[in-house]
Coordinates of C-alpha atoms in Angstrom, one line a residue:
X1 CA 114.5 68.8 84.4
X2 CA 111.5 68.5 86.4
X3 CA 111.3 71.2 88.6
X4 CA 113.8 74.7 88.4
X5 CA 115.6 75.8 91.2
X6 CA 115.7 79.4 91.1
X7 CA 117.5 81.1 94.3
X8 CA 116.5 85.4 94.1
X9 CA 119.2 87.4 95.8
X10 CA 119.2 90.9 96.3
X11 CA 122.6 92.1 97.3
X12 CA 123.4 94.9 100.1
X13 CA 126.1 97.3 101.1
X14 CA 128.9 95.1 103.3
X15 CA 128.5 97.9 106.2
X16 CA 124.9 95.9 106.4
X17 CA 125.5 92.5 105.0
X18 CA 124.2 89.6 107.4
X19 CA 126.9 87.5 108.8
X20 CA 124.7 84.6 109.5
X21 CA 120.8 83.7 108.9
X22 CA 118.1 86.1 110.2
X23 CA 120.9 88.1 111.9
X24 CA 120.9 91.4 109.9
X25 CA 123.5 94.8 110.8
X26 CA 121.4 97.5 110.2
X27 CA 118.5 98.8 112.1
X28 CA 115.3 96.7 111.1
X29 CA 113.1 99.8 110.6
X30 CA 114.8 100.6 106.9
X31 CA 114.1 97.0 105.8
X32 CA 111.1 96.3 104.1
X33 CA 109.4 93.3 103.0
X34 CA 111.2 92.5 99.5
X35 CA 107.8 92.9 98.0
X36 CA 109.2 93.2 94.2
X37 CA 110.8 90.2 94.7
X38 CA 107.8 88.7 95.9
X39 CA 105.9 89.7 92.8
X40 CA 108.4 87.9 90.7
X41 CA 108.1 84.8 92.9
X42 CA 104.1 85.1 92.4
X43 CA 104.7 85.4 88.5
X44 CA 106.7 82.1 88.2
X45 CA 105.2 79.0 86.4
X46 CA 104.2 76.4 88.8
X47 CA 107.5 73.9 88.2
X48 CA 109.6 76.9 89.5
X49 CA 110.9 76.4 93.4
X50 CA 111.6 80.0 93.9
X51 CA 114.0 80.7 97.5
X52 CA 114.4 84.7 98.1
X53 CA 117.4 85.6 99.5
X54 CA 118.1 89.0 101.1
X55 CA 121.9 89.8 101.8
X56 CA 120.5 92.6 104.8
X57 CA 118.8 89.1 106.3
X58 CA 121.1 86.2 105.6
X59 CA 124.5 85.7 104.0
X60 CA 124.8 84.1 100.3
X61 CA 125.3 80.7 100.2
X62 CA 127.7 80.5 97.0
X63 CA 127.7 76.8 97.0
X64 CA 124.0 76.3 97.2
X65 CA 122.6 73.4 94.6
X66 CA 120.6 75.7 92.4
X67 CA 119.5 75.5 88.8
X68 CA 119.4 79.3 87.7
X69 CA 120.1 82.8 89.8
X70 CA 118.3 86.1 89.7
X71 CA 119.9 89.4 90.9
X72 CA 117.8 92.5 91.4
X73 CA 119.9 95.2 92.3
X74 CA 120.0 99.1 92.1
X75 CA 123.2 101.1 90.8
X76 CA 124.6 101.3 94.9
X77 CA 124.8 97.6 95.0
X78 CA 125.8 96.9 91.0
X79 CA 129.5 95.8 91.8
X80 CA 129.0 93.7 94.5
X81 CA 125.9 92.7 92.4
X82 CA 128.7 91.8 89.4
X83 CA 130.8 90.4 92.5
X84 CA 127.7 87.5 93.6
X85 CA 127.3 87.0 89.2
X86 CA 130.6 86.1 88.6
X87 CA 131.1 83.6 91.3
X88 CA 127.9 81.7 89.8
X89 CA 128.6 81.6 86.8
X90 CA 132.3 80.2 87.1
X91 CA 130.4 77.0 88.8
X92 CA 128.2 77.0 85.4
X93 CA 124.8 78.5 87.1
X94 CA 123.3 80.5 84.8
X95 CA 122.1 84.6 86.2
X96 CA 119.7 87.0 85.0
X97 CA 120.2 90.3 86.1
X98 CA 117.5 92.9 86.7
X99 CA 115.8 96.1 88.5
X100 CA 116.7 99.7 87.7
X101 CA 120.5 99.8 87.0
X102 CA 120.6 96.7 84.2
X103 CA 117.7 98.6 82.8
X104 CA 119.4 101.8 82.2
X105 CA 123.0 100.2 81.4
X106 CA 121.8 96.7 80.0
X107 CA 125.0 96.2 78.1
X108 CA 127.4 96.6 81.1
X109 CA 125.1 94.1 83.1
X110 CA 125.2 91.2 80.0
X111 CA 129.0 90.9 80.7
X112 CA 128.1 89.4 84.0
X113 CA 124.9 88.1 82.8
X114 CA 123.2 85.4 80.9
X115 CA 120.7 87.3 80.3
X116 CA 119.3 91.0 81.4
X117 CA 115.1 92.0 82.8
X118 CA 114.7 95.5 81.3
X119 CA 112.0 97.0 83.0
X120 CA 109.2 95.0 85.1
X121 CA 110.0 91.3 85.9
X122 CA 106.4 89.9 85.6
X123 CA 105.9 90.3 81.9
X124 CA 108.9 89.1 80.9
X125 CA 109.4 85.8 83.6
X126 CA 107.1 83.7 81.6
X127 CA 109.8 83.9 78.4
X128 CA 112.8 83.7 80.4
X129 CA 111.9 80.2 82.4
X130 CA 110.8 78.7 78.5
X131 CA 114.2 79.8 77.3
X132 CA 115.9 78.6 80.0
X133 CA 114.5 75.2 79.8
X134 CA 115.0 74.9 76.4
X135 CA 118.8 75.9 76.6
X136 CA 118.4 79.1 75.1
X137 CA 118.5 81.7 77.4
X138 CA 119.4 85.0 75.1
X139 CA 120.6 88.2 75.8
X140 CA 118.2 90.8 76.6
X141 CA 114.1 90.4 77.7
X142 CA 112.0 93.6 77.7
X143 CA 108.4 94.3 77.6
X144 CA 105.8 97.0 78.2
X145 CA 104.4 98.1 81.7
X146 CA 102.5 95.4 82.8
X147 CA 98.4 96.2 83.5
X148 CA 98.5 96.1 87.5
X149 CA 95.2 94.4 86.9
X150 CA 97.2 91.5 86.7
X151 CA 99.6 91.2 89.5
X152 CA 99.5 88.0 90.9
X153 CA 98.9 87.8 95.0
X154 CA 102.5 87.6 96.6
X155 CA 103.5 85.0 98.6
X156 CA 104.7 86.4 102.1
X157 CA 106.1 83.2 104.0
X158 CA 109.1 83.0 101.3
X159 CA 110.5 85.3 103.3
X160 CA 110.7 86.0 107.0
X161 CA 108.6 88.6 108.2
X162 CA 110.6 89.2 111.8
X163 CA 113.6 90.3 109.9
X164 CA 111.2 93.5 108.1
X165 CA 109.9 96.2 109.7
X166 CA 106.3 95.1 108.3
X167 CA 105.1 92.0 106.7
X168 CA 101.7 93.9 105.8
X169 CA 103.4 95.3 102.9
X170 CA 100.7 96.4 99.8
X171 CA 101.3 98.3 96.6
X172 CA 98.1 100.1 95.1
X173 CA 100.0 102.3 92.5
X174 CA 103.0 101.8 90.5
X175 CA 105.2 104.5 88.8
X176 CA 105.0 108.1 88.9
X177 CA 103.6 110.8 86.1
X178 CA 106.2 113.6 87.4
X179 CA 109.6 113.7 85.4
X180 CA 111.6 114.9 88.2
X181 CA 115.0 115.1 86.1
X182 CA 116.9 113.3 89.2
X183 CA 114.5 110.5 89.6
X184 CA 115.4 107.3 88.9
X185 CA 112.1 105.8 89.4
X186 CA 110.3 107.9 87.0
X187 CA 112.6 107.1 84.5
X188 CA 111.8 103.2 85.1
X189 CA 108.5 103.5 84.9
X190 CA 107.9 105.2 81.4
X191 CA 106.8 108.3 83.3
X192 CA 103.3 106.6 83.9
X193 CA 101.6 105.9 86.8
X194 CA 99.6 102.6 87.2
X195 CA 96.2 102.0 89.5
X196 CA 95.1 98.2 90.6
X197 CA 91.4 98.0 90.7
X198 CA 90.7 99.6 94.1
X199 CA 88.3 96.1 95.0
X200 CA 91.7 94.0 94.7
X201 CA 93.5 96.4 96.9
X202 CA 90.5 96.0 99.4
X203 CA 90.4 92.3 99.4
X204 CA 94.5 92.3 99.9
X205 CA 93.8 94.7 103.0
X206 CA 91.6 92.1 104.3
X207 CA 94.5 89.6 104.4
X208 CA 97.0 91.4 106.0
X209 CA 97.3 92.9 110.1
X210 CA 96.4 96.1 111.2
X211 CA 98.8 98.4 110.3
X212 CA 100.2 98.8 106.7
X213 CA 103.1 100.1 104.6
X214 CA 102.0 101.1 101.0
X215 CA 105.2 100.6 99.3
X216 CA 103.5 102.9 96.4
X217 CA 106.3 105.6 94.8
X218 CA 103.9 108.0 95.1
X219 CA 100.7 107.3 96.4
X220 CA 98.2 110.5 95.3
X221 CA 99.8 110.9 91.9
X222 CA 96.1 110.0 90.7
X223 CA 94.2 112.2 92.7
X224 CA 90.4 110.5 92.3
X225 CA 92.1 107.2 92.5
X226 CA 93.3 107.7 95.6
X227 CA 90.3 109.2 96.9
X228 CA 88.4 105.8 96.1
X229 CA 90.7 103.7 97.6
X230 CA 91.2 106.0 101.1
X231 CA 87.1 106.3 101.3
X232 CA 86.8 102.2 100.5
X233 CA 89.6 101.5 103.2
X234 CA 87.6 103.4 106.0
X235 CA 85.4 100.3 107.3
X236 CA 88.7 98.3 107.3
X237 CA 90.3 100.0 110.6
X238 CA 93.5 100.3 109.5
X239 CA 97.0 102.2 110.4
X240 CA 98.6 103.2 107.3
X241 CA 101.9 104.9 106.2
X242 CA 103.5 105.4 102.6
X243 CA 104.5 108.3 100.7
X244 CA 103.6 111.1 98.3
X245 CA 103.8 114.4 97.5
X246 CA 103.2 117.7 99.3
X247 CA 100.4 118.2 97.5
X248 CA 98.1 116.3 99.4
X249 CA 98.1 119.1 101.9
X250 CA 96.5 121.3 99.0
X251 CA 93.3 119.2 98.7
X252 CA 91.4 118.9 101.8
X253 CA 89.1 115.8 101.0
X254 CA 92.1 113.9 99.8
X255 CA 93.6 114.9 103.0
X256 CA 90.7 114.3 105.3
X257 CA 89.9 110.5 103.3
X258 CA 94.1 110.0 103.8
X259 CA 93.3 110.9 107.4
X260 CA 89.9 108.5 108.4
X261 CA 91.1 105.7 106.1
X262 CA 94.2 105.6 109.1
X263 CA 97.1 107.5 107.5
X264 CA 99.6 108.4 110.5
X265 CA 102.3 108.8 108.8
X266 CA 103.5 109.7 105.2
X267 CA 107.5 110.1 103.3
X268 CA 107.1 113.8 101.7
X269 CA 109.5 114.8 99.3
X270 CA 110.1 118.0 99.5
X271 CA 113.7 118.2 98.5
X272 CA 114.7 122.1 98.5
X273 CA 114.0 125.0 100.3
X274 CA 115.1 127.0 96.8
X275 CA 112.5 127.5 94.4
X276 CA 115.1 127.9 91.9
X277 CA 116.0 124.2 93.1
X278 CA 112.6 122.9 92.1
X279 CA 112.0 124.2 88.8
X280 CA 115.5 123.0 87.8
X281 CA 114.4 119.5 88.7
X282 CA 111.2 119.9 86.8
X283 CA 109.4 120.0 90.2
X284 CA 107.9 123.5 89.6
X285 CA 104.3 121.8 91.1
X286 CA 105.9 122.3 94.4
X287 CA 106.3 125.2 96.2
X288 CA 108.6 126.1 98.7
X289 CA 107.3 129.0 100.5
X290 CA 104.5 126.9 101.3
X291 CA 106.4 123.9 103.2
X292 CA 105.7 125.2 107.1
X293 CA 102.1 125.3 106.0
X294 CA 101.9 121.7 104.6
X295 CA 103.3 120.2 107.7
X296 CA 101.3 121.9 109.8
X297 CA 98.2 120.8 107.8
X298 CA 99.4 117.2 108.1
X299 CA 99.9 117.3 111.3
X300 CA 96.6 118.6 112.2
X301 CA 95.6 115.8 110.8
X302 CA 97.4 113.7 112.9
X303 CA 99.8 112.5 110.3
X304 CA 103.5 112.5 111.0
X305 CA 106.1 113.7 108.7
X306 CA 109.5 112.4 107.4
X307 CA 111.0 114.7 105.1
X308 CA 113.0 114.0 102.3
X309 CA 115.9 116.4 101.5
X310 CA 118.3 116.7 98.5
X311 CA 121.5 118.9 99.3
X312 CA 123.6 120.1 96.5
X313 CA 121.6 121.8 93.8
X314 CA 122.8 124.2 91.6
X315 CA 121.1 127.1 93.7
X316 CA 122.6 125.9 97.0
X317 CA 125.4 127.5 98.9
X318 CA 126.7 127.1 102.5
X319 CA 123.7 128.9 103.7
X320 CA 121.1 126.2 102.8
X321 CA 122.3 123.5 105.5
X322 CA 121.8 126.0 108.9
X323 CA 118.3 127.7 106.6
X324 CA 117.0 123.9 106.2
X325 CA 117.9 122.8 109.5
X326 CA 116.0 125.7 110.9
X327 CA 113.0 125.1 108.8
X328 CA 113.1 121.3 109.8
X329 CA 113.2 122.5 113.2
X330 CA 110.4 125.0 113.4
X331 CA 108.3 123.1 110.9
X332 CA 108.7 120.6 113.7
X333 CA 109.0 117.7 111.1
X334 CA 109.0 114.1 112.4
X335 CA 112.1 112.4 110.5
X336 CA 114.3 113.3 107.7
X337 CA 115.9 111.6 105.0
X338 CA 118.6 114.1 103.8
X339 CA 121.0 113.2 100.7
X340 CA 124.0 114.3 98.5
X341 CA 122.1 115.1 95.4
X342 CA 123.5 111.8 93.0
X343 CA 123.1 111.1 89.0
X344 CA 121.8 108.1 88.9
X345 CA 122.3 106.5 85.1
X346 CA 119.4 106.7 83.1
X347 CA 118.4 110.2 84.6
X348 CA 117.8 113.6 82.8
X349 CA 120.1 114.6 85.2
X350 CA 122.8 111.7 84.9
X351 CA 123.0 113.3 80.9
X352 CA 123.0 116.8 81.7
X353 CA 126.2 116.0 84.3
X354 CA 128.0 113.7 82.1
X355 CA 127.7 116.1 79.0
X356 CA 129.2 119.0 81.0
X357 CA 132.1 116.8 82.7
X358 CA 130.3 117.3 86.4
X359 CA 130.8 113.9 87.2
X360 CA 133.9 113.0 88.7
X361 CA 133.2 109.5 90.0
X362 CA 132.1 106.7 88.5
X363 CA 131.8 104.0 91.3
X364 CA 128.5 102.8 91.7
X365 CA 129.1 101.8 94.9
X366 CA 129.3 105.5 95.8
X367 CA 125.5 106.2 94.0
X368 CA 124.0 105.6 97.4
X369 CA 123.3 109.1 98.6
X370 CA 125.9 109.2 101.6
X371 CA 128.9 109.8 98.5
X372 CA 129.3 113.0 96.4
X373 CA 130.3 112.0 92.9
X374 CA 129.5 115.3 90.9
X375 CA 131.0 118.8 91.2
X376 CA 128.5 121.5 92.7
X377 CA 128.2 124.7 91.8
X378 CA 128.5 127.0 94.4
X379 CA 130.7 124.4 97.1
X380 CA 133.2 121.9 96.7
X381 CA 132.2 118.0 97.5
X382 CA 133.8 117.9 100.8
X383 CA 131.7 120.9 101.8
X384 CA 128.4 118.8 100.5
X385 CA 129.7 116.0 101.8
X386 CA 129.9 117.2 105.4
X387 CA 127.7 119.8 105.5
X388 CA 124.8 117.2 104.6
X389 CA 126.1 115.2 107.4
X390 CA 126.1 118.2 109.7
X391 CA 122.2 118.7 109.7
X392 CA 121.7 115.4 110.1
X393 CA 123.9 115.0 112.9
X394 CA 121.8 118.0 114.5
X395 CA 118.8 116.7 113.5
X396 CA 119.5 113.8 115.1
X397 CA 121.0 114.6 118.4
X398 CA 119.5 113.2 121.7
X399 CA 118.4 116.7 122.4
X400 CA 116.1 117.3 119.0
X401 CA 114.6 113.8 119.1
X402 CA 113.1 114.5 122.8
X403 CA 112.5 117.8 122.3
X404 CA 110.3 116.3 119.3
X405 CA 108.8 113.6 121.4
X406 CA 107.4 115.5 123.8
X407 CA 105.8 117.5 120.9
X408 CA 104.3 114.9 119.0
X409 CA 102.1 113.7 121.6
X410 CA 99.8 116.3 121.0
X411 CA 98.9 115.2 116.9
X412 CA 100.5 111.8 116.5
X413 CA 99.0 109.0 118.0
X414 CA 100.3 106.0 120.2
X415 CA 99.7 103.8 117.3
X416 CA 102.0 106.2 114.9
X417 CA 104.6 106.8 117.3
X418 CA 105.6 103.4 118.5
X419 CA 105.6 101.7 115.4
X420 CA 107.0 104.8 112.7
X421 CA 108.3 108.2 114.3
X422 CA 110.2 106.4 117.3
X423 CA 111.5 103.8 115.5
X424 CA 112.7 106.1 112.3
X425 CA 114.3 108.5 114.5
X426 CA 116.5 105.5 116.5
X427 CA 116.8 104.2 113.7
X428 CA 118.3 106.8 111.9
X429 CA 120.5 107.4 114.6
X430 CA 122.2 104.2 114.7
X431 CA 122.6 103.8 111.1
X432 CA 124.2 107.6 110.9
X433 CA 126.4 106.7 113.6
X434 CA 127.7 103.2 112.2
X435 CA 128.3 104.8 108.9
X436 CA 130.0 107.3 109.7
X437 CA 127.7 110.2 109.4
X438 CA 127.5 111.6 113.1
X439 CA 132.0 111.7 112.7
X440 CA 131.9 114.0 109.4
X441 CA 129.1 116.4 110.0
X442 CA 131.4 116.8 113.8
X443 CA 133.8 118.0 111.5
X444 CA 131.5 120.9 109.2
X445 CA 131.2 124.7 111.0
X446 CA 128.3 126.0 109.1
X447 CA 128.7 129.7 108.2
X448 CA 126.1 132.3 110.0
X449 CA 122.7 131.6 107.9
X450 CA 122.6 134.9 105.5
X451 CA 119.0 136.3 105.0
X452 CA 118.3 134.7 101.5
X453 CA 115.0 134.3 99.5
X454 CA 113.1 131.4 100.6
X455 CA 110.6 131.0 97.1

């Protein structure tokens, strides 16, 4: 065998799956540049021919003349991830699964497997492709975190930048110190967090357009790490966005370096409103009572806001969806990204759940954050279910998005506005219509908001 074929597919929901080539379903802004899978490309040996097929961008050819097939998936897309390995393998193609759901439940992803990547690709692709060719391809390949020093420079044109909504896609950071009990990532990443040497990051910058996405999980985890990299970026002239923490608002050189470096725009996890909520989670860093504050510090400096959400912690009652829609409101945030709060496998909280018999469903498809799959403490699922779905219905009415427009034009800039907050906030409003969101929150009346302690 001279050369390997080696076809990369990353599976999707079929509410989004592409019926034909280049012709995705779901809005473009909340597909990104499949830089992972780039990495892995970039970490082949030379007689690899590695294609990179995205089921959001282009269907799966099943009867494509391949040698060997690689699946990265998450624990949403695991059965139709099982679904694509079968059919392989019942023509003889061999598959390696990977990414964050075979890590956590390895075994259940060798019985549709080959073989199984634990953990990052990149250290252990090398051992794989000699197995393979030698016939031996084995069960499971794990390795350490690999030193970012090493990350090989992707290759963008394997896939096609039109279909993303950036092809100047950069990672500067990997992982994420925090242990969060209902993060997934964390978990994945050993609970580390990994810097490349700020001068590659600079010379990467150089290669790309003007305006970047940092797909970093959380960008300022190293404080005087990011501060070198925002003060090197400066000369560059660039338009940033990624995300991080709320804590960024707490240090004003990191903010004001975020700021001239080109940040206008940054994914905040803030996730409750209920203190309580936050030290549960192991996220007692954060404080609530200080959230109107940290937008309002962003903003100032021209930075735009999305705001992640998490409905459904133990402290939450029917109160919390009218008490964080008004916050959202007032606080005058730019986009949200509200969820169901879900276990995912290989999560603190995943254990705590299971041991307590919380978790009454058990289909990954449904681990995607629009499903409730655990019993809550003060509400039933339905109420979760719809209630989530009413604040973002609200959030996300015609009236609230202009009402926001005309706002931001005072602290977000043209730049920041056409090509994240207008886009995000479309966005979200098709995808919430066409999956249903918009038709269940219509059917939640939220009790009268109860005065209720906000720390």
């Amino acid at each position: 065998m001279d050369r390997i074929r080696f076809t990369l597919i990353n599976p999707t929901a079929p509410l989004w799956r592409a019926r034909e080539r280049g012709r995705g379903l779901g809005p473009r802004v909340f597909r990104f540049s499949m830089l992972p899978s780039l990495y892995v490309a970039a970490s082949m040996p030379p007689d690899v021919e590695t294609r990179i097929v995205d089921e959001d961008v282009e269907p799966i050819d099943f009867g494509d003349d391949v040698d060997l097939v690689g699946i990265s998936l998450m624990t949403f897309n695991a059965p139709r991830a099982y679904e694509v390995a079968d059919r392989f393998r019942a023509r003889g193609v061999p598959v390696i699964l990977g990414g964050y759901h075979p890590t956590f439940l390895p075994e259940e992803a060798l019985a549709h497997a080959d073989a199984v990547c634990v953990g990052e690709a990149e250290a252990n692709v090398p051992a794989m492709m000699e197995d393979f060719r030698g016939g031996r391809l084995r069960g499971v390949y794990e390795s350490d975190p690999i030193d970012l020093a090493n990350v090989p420079s992707p290759d963008r044109s394997l896939v096609k930048k039109r279909a993303y909504i950036s092809g100047n896609v950069v990672q500067a950071t990997r992982g994420c110190p925090y242990r969060c009990r209902f993060c997934s990532v964390s978990a994945f990443h050993r609970y580390q967090i990994r810097t490349r040497p700020v001068p590659q990051v600079i010379e990467e910058l150089k290669t790309v357009g003007r305006h970047v996405l940092f797909m970093d999980d959380s960008l300022i985890s190293d404080r005087e790490y990011a501060k070198e990299l925002f003060a090197a970026m400066i000369p560059l002239g660039k338009t940033w966005f990624s995300q991080c923490s709320s804590q960024i608002a707490n240090d004003p050189t990191l903010l004001e370096l975020a700021a001239r470096s080109g940040c206008r725009g940054l994914f905040v996890g803030f996730e409750s409103l209920s203190q309580s909520n936050l030290d549960r989670w192991s996220k007692g860093r954060s404080r609530a009572k200080d959230y109107t504050e940290t937008v309002r510090r962003l903003h100032a400096a021209g930075i735009g806001v999305c705001a992640g959400i998490v409905f459904g912690g133990d402290d939450d009652g029917e109160d919390v969806f009218p008490r964080t829609l008004e916050f959202l409101l007032d606080a005058n945030v730019d986009a949200l990204q509200a969820t169901r709060l879900t276990p995912f496998p290989g999560t603190p909280l995943f254990t705590d759940m299971e041991r307590d018999g919380r978790i009454f469903d058990h289909d990954w498809s449904h681990y995607d954050f629009s499903n409730v799959v655990f019993q809550p403490a003060h509400m039933t699922p339905k109420t979760l279910d719809q209630g989530t779905a009413w604040v973002l219905r609200h959030f996300y009415s015609r009236r609230e998005i202009a009402r926001r427009f005309w706002r931001e034009r005072s602290y977000i800039g043209r730049s920041a506005f056409t090509r994240a907050v207008l886009p995000l906030n479309l966005g979200y409003r098709t995808r919430l219509g066409k999956n249903g969101t918009f038709a269940r929150g219509g059917r939640y009346t939220p009790p009268t908001a109860r005065p209720r302690n906000k720390s």
